[in-house]
Amino acid sequence: MTLIRPDLDTLPAYVPGRTVPGAIKLASNEVAEPPAQPVLDAIGRAAAGGNRYPDLGVVELTARIADLHGLAPERIAVGCGSVTLCQQLVQVTSPGPGSEVLFAWRSFEAYPIVTQIGGAAIRTVPLDAGHRHDLDAMAAAITERTRLVFVCSPNNPTGPVVRREEFLRFLAAVPRDVLVVLDEAYAEYVTDDDAVHGRPLLDEHPNLVVLRTFSKAYRMAGLRVGYALASEQVATALRKVAPPFGVNSLAQAGAIAALEHREEILAGCADVVRERERVAAELRGLGLAVPPSEANFVWLPLGGRSADFAAHCAGQKVIVRPFPPDGVRVTVSTPEENDRLLAAAAGFDAAGSDDGQPSS
Ligand SMILES: *Cc1c(COP(=O)(O)O)cnc(C)c1O
């Protein structure tokens, strides 16, 4: 016997990110602006009640979310960010060894971690040549051990969406006892008319779960609130395994205020979308094959040069997110911050091997 589960040895231990004084951070898909003023006001008021436990049932926020999506509150589970809900989803579907969790790769880096924590086996299907989900191959990879499938649209870190018609074909091919999770963390930035939207598909597909978050477009990543839309059966199970009092009272109050001021807050997404198209076009002009992104980041498929590019950018005080050996994810931010990224990228010799040195 060992004191600690030996299978945890293969999980990455947390390594604090390098902080570079004066650098701009384009590494985590956050929004540079602080939360909206009404959100800050609500947090301030809630802080005065910090001596009390938060509402365990997250009742008021759940009711607001239910209203927004036209669903019964029983079909909603609020979590400490949607990452925590991913972990709960593995917990409620996968009874340990012998269960498999399926997802595309490369996709959200939390999926393999929550799968391993849940004691299930990881099964991945490569993205296609366009950095998109290959849903037909994913459907074919489902076995009787598969308990859960994560589908990320737009896909973090590559950017493309899953199209509605291919997702419907996928749902039709998936057995009813396999849970399909559509992770829509970047839904507010999607402008493609053919993109899948999970909410309208929920009633027809009781094995579908839609994940949304306040971390990105609502500018509340530090407050930790996300939610799942699901069948009552699945949402009830998610609430059962939730960390007790996990969604704290500041987060609950902030998210309620954010929904009250939703339209003003989400108006900022249009600026990001405009900047996304500009940044992608300029990077393509530098010879980089940037796939079409529907999120607040773009993907630079730099392969073996990914770490070099990130180091080069850090030298220019621009922090980006390398995923060697595949590419680099860059968050789309304000025009000024994006210009600094573009200037750094223009000074990088993507084909060369001597970063920062003029090629001879
Ligand atoms: C950022 C992100 C989330 C959100 O995580 P939170 O825990 O809600 O902050 C979820 N899924 C994906 C794919 C993401 O990129």
Coordinates of C-alpha atoms and ligand atoms in Angstrom, one line a residue:
M1 CA 0.0 0.0 0.0
T2 CA 1.0 3.6 -0.5
L3 CA 0.0 6.7 1.4
I4 CA -1.2 8.4 -1.8
R5 CA -2.8 6.8 -4.9
P6 CA 0.1 5.9 -7.1
D7 CA -1.8 6.8 -10.3
L8 CA -1.6 10.5 -9.2
D9 CA 2.1 10.4 -9.8
T10 CA 1.5 10.9 -13.5
L11 CA -0.6 14.0 -12.9
P12 CA 1.3 17.3 -13.4
A13 CA 2.0 19.2 -10.2
Y14 CA 1.1 22.9 -10.3
V15 CA 4.0 25.0 -11.5
P16 CA 3.4 28.7 -10.9
G17 CA 3.6 30.7 -14.2
R18 CA 6.6 32.9 -14.7
T19 CA 5.7 36.5 -14.0
V20 CA 7.5 39.1 -16.1
P21 CA 7.2 42.6 -14.6
G22 CA 5.5 45.0 -17.0
A23 CA 4.5 42.2 -19.4
I24 CA 1.1 41.9 -21.0
K25 CA -0.6 38.5 -20.4
L26 CA -2.2 36.9 -23.5
A27 CA -1.9 33.4 -22.1
S28 CA -5.2 32.5 -20.4
N29 CA -8.0 33.9 -22.6
E30 CA -8.9 36.4 -20.0
V31 CA -10.4 39.8 -20.8
A32 CA -8.0 42.7 -19.9
E33 CA -10.7 44.9 -18.5
P34 CA -11.9 44.5 -14.9
P35 CA -15.4 43.1 -14.1
A36 CA -18.3 45.5 -14.9
Q37 CA -19.0 48.2 -12.2
P38 CA -22.4 46.6 -11.1
V39 CA -20.6 43.3 -10.6
L40 CA -17.9 45.0 -8.5
D41 CA -20.7 46.8 -6.5
A42 CA -22.5 43.5 -5.9
I43 CA -19.3 41.8 -4.7
G44 CA -18.7 44.7 -2.3
R45 CA -22.2 44.3 -0.8
A46 CA -21.8 40.5 -0.6
A47 CA -18.4 40.9 1.1
A48 CA -20.2 42.5 4.1
G49 CA -22.0 39.2 4.7
G50 CA -18.8 37.2 4.5
N51 CA -19.3 36.0 8.0
R52 CA -22.2 33.8 6.8
Y53 CA -22.1 30.6 4.7
P54 CA -23.1 31.1 1.0
D55 CA -26.4 29.7 -0.2
L56 CA -25.6 26.0 -0.6
G57 CA -28.3 25.6 -3.2
V58 CA -27.2 28.6 -5.2
V59 CA -30.9 29.3 -5.5
E60 CA -31.2 32.8 -6.8
L61 CA -28.4 32.5 -9.4
T62 CA -29.8 29.2 -10.6
A63 CA -33.2 30.8 -11.1
R64 CA -31.6 33.6 -13.2
I65 CA -29.8 31.1 -15.3
A66 CA -32.9 29.1 -15.7
D67 CA -34.7 32.2 -16.9
L68 CA -32.0 33.2 -19.3
H69 CA -32.1 29.8 -21.0
G70 CA -35.8 29.0 -20.7
L71 CA -35.1 25.8 -18.6
A72 CA -36.5 24.5 -15.3
P73 CA -34.0 25.3 -12.4
E74 CA -33.8 21.5 -11.8
R75 CA -31.9 21.3 -15.1
I76 CA -29.1 23.6 -14.0
A77 CA -26.0 22.9 -11.9
V78 CA -23.8 25.8 -10.9
G79 CA -20.1 25.1 -10.2
C80 CA -16.9 26.8 -9.2
G81 CA -16.1 27.4 -12.9
S82 CA -16.9 25.0 -15.6
V83 CA -13.6 23.1 -15.0
T84 CA -14.9 21.9 -11.7
L85 CA -18.1 20.8 -13.5
C86 CA -15.9 18.8 -15.9
Q87 CA -14.5 17.0 -12.9
Q88 CA -18.0 16.4 -11.5
L89 CA -19.1 15.1 -14.9
V90 CA -16.4 12.5 -14.8
Q91 CA -17.3 11.6 -11.2
V92 CA -21.0 11.1 -12.0
T93 CA -20.5 9.0 -15.1
S94 CA -17.3 7.0 -14.8
P95 CA -17.0 4.4 -12.0
G96 CA -13.3 4.2 -12.0
P97 CA -11.0 1.8 -13.9
G98 CA -12.6 0.3 -17.0
S99 CA -14.4 3.5 -17.8
E100 CA -13.2 5.7 -20.7
V101 CA -13.5 9.4 -21.3
L102 CA -13.2 10.4 -24.9
F103 CA -12.1 13.8 -26.3
A104 CA -10.4 15.3 -29.3
W105 CA -6.7 16.2 -29.0
R106 CA -5.4 18.8 -28.9
S107 CA -8.3 20.3 -26.9
F108 CA -8.8 21.8 -23.4
E109 CA -5.9 20.8 -21.2
A110 CA -8.2 20.2 -18.2
Y111 CA -9.9 17.2 -19.9
P112 CA -7.0 14.7 -19.4
I113 CA -6.5 15.9 -15.8
V114 CA -10.1 15.6 -14.6
T115 CA -10.3 12.2 -16.3
Q116 CA -7.3 10.9 -14.4
I117 CA -8.5 12.4 -11.2
G118 CA -11.8 10.5 -11.7
G119 CA -9.8 7.3 -12.2
A120 CA -11.1 6.8 -15.8
A121 CA -9.0 6.1 -18.8
I122 CA -8.2 8.8 -21.4
R123 CA -9.1 8.1 -25.0
T124 CA -8.3 10.7 -27.6
V125 CA -9.0 11.2 -31.3
P126 CA -6.7 13.6 -33.2
L127 CA -8.1 16.9 -34.6
D128 CA -8.2 16.9 -38.4
A129 CA -5.8 18.8 -40.7
G130 CA -7.9 21.9 -40.2
H131 CA -7.4 21.8 -36.4
R132 CA -11.1 20.8 -36.1
H133 CA -12.9 18.0 -34.2
D134 CA -13.2 14.8 -36.3
L135 CA -16.6 13.8 -35.0
D136 CA -17.1 10.8 -37.3
A137 CA -13.8 9.4 -36.0
M138 CA -14.8 10.2 -32.4
A139 CA -18.2 8.4 -32.9
A140 CA -16.2 5.4 -34.3
A141 CA -13.9 5.5 -31.2
I142 CA -16.8 4.9 -28.8
T143 CA -16.8 1.5 -27.1
E144 CA -18.9 -0.1 -24.4
R145 CA -16.4 1.4 -21.9
T146 CA -17.0 5.0 -23.0
R147 CA -18.9 6.9 -20.4
L148 CA -18.4 10.5 -21.4
V149 CA -17.3 12.5 -24.4
F150 CA -16.1 16.1 -24.2
V151 CA -16.7 18.2 -27.3
C152 CA -15.2 21.7 -27.2
S153 CA -16.7 24.3 -29.5
P154 CA -15.0 26.7 -30.2
N155 CA -12.1 24.3 -29.6
N156 CA -9.5 25.5 -27.0
P157 CA -6.7 26.0 -28.1
T158 CA -7.2 25.9 -31.9
G159 CA -10.3 28.0 -32.3
P160 CA -12.7 26.4 -34.9
V161 CA -16.3 25.6 -34.0
V162 CA -18.2 22.3 -34.5
R163 CA -20.9 22.8 -37.0
R164 CA -24.5 22.1 -36.1
E165 CA -25.1 19.5 -38.8
E166 CA -22.0 17.5 -37.9
F167 CA -22.8 17.6 -34.2
L168 CA -26.4 16.3 -34.9
R169 CA -24.9 13.4 -36.9
F170 CA -22.6 12.7 -34.0
L171 CA -25.4 12.8 -31.4
A172 CA -27.4 10.3 -33.5
A173 CA -24.4 7.9 -33.6
V174 CA -23.7 8.1 -29.8
P175 CA -25.4 5.5 -27.6
R176 CA -28.0 7.0 -25.2
D177 CA -26.1 5.9 -22.2
V178 CA -23.0 7.9 -23.1
L179 CA -23.0 11.5 -21.9
V180 CA -21.9 14.1 -24.4
V181 CA -20.6 17.3 -23.0
L182 CA -20.6 20.4 -25.3
D183 CA -18.2 22.8 -23.7
E184 CA -19.2 26.3 -24.8
A185 CA -16.8 28.4 -22.8
Y186 CA -16.5 30.8 -25.7
A187 CA -20.1 30.8 -26.9
E188 CA -20.4 34.6 -26.6
Y189 CA -17.7 35.1 -29.3
V190 CA -19.2 32.8 -31.9
T191 CA -20.4 34.6 -35.1
D192 CA -20.5 31.7 -37.6
D193 CA -24.1 30.9 -38.6
D194 CA -23.3 27.2 -39.0
A195 CA -21.9 26.8 -35.5
V196 CA -23.6 24.4 -33.1
H197 CA -25.5 25.9 -30.2
G198 CA -26.2 23.4 -27.5
R199 CA -29.3 24.8 -25.7
P200 CA -31.8 24.1 -28.6
L201 CA -30.7 20.5 -28.7
L202 CA -31.1 19.7 -25.0
D203 CA -34.8 18.6 -25.0
E204 CA -34.3 16.1 -27.8
H205 CA -31.1 14.7 -26.3
P206 CA -31.2 13.7 -22.6
N207 CA -27.6 12.6 -22.8
L208 CA -26.4 16.1 -23.8
V209 CA -24.8 18.5 -21.3
V210 CA -23.9 22.1 -22.2
L211 CA -21.2 23.9 -20.2
R212 CA -21.0 27.7 -19.9
T213 CA -18.8 30.0 -17.9
F214 CA -18.6 33.5 -16.4
S215 CA -14.8 33.4 -16.8
K216 CA -14.4 34.6 -20.3
A217 CA -16.9 37.1 -21.9
Y218 CA -18.3 38.1 -18.5
R219 CA -14.8 39.0 -17.3
M220 CA -15.0 37.1 -14.0
A221 CA -12.3 34.4 -14.3
G222 CA -11.1 35.1 -10.7
L223 CA -14.6 34.7 -9.2
R224 CA -15.0 31.1 -10.4
V225 CA -18.5 30.5 -11.6
G226 CA -19.7 28.3 -14.4
Y227 CA -22.8 26.2 -15.0
A228 CA -24.2 23.1 -16.7
L229 CA -27.4 22.8 -18.6
A230 CA -28.6 19.2 -18.7
S231 CA -31.5 16.8 -18.1
E232 CA -32.8 16.9 -14.5
Q233 CA -31.3 13.5 -13.9
V234 CA -27.8 14.7 -14.8
A235 CA -28.0 18.1 -13.2
T236 CA -29.2 16.5 -9.9
A237 CA -26.2 14.1 -10.0
L238 CA -23.9 17.0 -10.6
R239 CA -25.3 18.9 -7.6
K240 CA -24.8 15.8 -5.4
V241 CA -21.1 15.6 -6.0
A242 CA -20.4 19.4 -5.9
P243 CA -17.8 20.5 -3.4
P244 CA -19.9 21.8 -0.4
F245 CA -20.4 25.6 -0.4
G246 CA -18.1 25.7 -3.4
V247 CA -19.7 28.7 -5.1
N248 CA -18.9 31.4 -2.6
S249 CA -21.2 34.3 -1.8
L250 CA -19.1 36.9 -3.7
A251 CA -19.2 34.7 -6.8
Q252 CA -22.9 34.2 -6.5
A253 CA -23.7 37.9 -6.1
G254 CA -21.3 38.9 -8.9
A255 CA -22.8 36.4 -11.3
I256 CA -26.4 37.6 -10.5
A257 CA -25.3 41.2 -11.2
A258 CA -23.6 40.1 -14.4
L259 CA -26.8 38.5 -15.7
E260 CA -28.7 41.7 -14.8
H261 CA -26.3 43.7 -16.9
R262 CA -25.7 41.0 -19.4
E263 CA -26.3 43.0 -22.6
E264 CA -23.9 45.9 -21.7
I265 CA -21.2 43.4 -20.6
L266 CA -21.5 41.2 -23.6
A267 CA -21.4 44.2 -25.9
G268 CA -17.6 44.1 -25.5
C269 CA -17.5 40.8 -27.3
A270 CA -18.0 42.6 -30.7
D271 CA -14.7 44.5 -30.2
V272 CA -12.9 41.2 -29.5
V273 CA -14.4 39.6 -32.6
R274 CA -13.3 42.6 -34.8
E275 CA -9.8 42.4 -33.3
R276 CA -9.7 38.6 -33.7
E277 CA -10.3 38.9 -37.4
R278 CA -7.6 41.7 -37.7
V279 CA -5.1 39.7 -35.6
A280 CA -5.7 36.5 -37.6
A281 CA -5.4 38.3 -40.9
E282 CA -2.1 40.0 -39.9
L283 CA -0.6 36.8 -38.6
R284 CA -1.6 35.0 -41.9
G285 CA 0.1 37.9 -43.7
L286 CA 3.3 36.8 -41.8
G287 CA 2.9 33.4 -43.4
L288 CA 1.3 31.6 -40.4
A289 CA -1.5 29.2 -41.1
V290 CA -3.9 30.5 -38.5
P291 CA -7.1 28.5 -38.5
P292 CA -10.4 30.4 -38.4
S293 CA -11.2 31.1 -34.7
E294 CA -14.6 31.7 -33.2
A295 CA -13.3 32.4 -29.7
N296 CA -11.2 35.2 -28.1
F297 CA -7.9 33.6 -29.0
V298 CA -6.0 32.5 -32.2
W299 CA -3.9 29.4 -32.8
L300 CA -0.4 29.6 -34.3
P301 CA 0.5 26.1 -35.6
L302 CA 4.2 26.6 -35.1
G303 CA 5.1 23.0 -34.3
G304 CA 8.6 22.5 -33.0
R305 CA 9.1 26.3 -33.0
S306 CA 6.3 26.8 -30.4
A307 CA 8.5 27.2 -27.3
D308 CA 10.9 29.4 -29.2
F309 CA 8.1 31.7 -30.2
A310 CA 6.8 32.0 -26.7
A311 CA 10.3 32.8 -25.4
H312 CA 10.8 35.3 -28.2
C313 CA 7.5 37.0 -27.2
A314 CA 8.3 36.9 -23.5
G315 CA 11.5 38.8 -24.4
Q316 CA 9.2 41.5 -25.8
K317 CA 7.2 41.4 -22.6
V318 CA 4.2 39.6 -24.2
I319 CA 3.2 36.4 -22.5
V320 CA 1.6 33.8 -24.8
R321 CA 0.7 30.1 -24.2
P322 CA 2.9 27.5 -26.0
F323 CA 1.6 23.9 -26.4
P324 CA 4.7 22.2 -27.7
P325 CA 5.0 20.4 -30.0
D326 CA 1.8 21.7 -31.7
G327 CA 1.5 25.4 -31.5
V328 CA 0.9 28.6 -29.6
R329 CA -2.4 30.0 -28.3
V330 CA -2.6 33.8 -28.2
T331 CA -5.5 35.6 -26.5
V332 CA -7.1 38.4 -28.4
S333 CA -7.2 41.5 -26.3
T334 CA -7.4 45.3 -26.7
P335 CA -6.0 46.8 -30.0
E336 CA -3.0 48.2 -28.1
E337 CA -2.1 44.8 -26.6
N338 CA -2.8 43.0 -29.9
D339 CA -0.4 45.4 -31.6
R340 CA 2.3 44.4 -29.2
L341 CA 1.8 40.8 -30.0
L342 CA 1.8 41.5 -33.7
A343 CA 5.0 43.5 -33.5
A344 CA 6.6 40.6 -31.6
A345 CA 5.4 38.1 -34.1
A346 CA 6.7 40.1 -37.0
G347 CA 10.1 40.0 -35.4
F348 CA 10.1 36.2 -35.2
D349 CA 11.6 34.1 -37.9
A350 CA 9.1 31.2 -38.0
A351 CA 11.1 29.1 -40.4
G352 CA 14.5 29.7 -38.8
S353 CA 16.3 28.1 -35.9
D354 CA 18.1 31.0 -34.3
D355 CA 15.5 33.0 -32.5
G356 CA 16.2 36.7 -32.4
Q357 CA 19.2 36.4 -34.7
P358 CA 19.0 37.9 -38.1
S359 CA 19.0 35.0 -40.6
S360 CA 22.0 35.0 -43.0
Ligands
LIG1 C1 -11.7 28.8 -20.0 C2 -12.4 27.5 -20.3 C3 -13.3 27.0 -19.4 C4 -13.8 27.8 -18.3 O1 -13.2 27.4 -17.1 P1 -13.7 28.0 -15.8 O2 -13.5 26.9 -14.8 O3 -15.2 28.3 -15.9 O4 -12.9 29.2 -15.6 C5 -14.0 25.8 -19.7 N1 -13.7 25.1 -20.8 C6 -12.8 25.6 -21.7 C7 -12.6 24.9 -23.0 C8 -12.1 26.8 -21.5 O5 -11.2 27.2 -22.4

